[in-house]
Short mmCIF file of C-alpha atoms in Angstrom, two decimals:
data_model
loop_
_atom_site.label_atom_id
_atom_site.label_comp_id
_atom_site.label_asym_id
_atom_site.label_seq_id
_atom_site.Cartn_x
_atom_site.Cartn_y
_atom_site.Cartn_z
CA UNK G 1 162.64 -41.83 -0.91
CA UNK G 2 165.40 -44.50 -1.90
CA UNK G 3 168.93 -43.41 -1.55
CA UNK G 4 169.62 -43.66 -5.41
CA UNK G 5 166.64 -41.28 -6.05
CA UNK G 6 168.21 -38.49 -3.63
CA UNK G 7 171.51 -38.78 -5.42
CA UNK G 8 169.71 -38.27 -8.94
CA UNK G 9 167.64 -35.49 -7.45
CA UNK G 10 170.75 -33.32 -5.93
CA UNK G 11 172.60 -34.43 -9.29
CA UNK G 12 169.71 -32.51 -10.93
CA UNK G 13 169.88 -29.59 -8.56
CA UNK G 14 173.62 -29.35 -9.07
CA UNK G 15 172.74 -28.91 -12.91
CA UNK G 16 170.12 -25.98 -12.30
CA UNK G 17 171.81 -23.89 -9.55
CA UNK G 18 170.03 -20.66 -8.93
CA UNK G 19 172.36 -16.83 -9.10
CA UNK G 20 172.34 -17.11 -5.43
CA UNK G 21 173.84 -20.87 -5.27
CA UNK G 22 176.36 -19.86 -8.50
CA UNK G 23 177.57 -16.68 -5.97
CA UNK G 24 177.83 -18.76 -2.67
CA UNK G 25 179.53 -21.66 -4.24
CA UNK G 26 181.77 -19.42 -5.62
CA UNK G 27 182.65 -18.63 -2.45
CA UNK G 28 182.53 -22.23 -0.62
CA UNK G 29 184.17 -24.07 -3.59
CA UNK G 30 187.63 -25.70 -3.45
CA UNK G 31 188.45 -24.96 0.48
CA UNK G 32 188.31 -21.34 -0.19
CA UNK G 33 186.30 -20.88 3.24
CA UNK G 34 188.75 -21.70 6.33
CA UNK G 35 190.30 -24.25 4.08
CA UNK G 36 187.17 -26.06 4.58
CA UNK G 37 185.36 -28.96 2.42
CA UNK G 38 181.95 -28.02 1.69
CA UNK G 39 179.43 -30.22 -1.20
CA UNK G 40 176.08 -28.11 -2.84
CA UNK G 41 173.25 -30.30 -3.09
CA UNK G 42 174.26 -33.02 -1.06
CA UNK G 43 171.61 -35.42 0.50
CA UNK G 44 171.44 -35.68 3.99
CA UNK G 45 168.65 -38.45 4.94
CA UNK G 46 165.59 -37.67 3.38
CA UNK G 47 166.57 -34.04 2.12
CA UNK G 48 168.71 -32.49 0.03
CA UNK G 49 171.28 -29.64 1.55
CA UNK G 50 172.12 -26.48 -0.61
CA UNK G 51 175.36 -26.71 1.31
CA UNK G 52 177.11 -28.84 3.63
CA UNK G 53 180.63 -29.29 5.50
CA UNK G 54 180.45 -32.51 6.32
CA UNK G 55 183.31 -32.02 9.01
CA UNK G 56 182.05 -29.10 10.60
CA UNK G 57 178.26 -30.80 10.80
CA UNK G 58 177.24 -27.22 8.84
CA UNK G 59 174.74 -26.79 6.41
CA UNK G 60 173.91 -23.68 4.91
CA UNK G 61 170.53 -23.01 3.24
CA UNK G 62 169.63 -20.13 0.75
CA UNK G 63 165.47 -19.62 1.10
CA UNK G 64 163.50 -17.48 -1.68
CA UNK G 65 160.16 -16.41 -1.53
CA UNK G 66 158.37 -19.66 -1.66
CA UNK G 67 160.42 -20.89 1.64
CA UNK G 68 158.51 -18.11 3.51
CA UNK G 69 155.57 -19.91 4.54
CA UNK G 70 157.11 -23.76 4.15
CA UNK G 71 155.33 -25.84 6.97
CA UNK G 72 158.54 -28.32 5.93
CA UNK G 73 161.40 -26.35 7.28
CA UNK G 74 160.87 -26.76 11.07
CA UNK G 75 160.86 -30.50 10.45
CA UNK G 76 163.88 -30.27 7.96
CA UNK G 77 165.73 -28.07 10.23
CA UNK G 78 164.73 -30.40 13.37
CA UNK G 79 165.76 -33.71 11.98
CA UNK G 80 169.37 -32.03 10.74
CA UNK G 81 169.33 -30.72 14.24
CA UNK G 82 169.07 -34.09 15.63
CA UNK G 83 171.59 -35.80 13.08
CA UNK G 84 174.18 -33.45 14.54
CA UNK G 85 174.26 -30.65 11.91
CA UNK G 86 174.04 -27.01 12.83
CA UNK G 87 171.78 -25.46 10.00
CA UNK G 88 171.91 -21.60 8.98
CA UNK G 89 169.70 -20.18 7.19
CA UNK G 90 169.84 -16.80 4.32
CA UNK G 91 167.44 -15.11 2.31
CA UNK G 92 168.59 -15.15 -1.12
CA UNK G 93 169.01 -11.20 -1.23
CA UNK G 94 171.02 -11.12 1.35
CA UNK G 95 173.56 -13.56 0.17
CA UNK G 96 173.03 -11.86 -3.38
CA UNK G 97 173.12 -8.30 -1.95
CA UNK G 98 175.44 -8.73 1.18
CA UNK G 99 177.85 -12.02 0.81
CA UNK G 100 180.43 -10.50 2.25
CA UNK G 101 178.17 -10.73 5.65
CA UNK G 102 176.75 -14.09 4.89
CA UNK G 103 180.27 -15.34 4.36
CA UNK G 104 181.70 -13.85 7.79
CA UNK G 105 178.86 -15.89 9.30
CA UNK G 106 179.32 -19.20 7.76
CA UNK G 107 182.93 -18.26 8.68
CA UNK G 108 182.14 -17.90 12.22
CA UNK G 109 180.40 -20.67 12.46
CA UNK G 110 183.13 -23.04 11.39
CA UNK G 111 185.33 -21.47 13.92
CA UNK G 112 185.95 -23.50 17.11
CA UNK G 113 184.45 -21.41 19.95
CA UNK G 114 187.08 -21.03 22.60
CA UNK G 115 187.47 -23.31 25.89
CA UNK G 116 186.94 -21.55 29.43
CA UNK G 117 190.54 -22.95 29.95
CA UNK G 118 191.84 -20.29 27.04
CA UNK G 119 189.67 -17.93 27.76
CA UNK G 120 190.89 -18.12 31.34
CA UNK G 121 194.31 -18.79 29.88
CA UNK G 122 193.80 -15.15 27.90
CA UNK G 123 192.46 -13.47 30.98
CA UNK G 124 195.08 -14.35 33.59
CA UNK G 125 197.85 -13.41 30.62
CA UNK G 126 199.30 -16.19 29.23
#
């Protein structure tokens, strides 16, 4: 699909958001997350991420019913994988019924995992 096309098809799903997407971009909008950047239905090569932090290489996917059984998603999730991006995944009742959660692992995810130097830094006790 053309590059225009995926613009006016993530412009379309910005325009129908589901409850779920309303609740997690309330929570992902304007930096609130870490003071990071993150866009909702952004196209990334041929497909369109829910969410993405560009920066962090993150995109975060909300899956209903009908993404149960999607012979799609491994291939989706592969070619993200190989572009870089780390891709997590929620049910939509748990980010309805437990965002709290869903945001502490989005959260952790952003977060720079230590180096063995601080971590040996930490143990020695600097």
């Amino acid at each position: 699909m053309r590059k225009q096309n995926k613009t006016n098809t993530a412009r379309a799903l910005r325009g129908r958001m589901t409850d779920t997407e309303r609740r997690m971009w309330y929570l992902l909008r304007d930096r609130r997350l870490m003071g990071c950047k993150f866009r909702r239905q952004h196209p990334v090569g041929p497909y369109v991420a829910d969410f993405v932090c560009l920066e962090h290489r993150l995109v975060v996917e909300l899956d209903g019913g009908q993404h149960a059984d999607d012979p799609h998603q491994p291939a989706r999730d592969a070619f993200l994988v190989a572009k870089g991006y780390r891709v997590l995944r929620f049910w939509n009742n748990e980010a309805l019924k437990d965002s709290a959660a869903v945001r502490e692992a989005i959260a952790r995810a952003l977060s720079p995992e230590p180096s063995p130097r601080r971590l040996r830094g930490q143990a020695e006790g600097c």
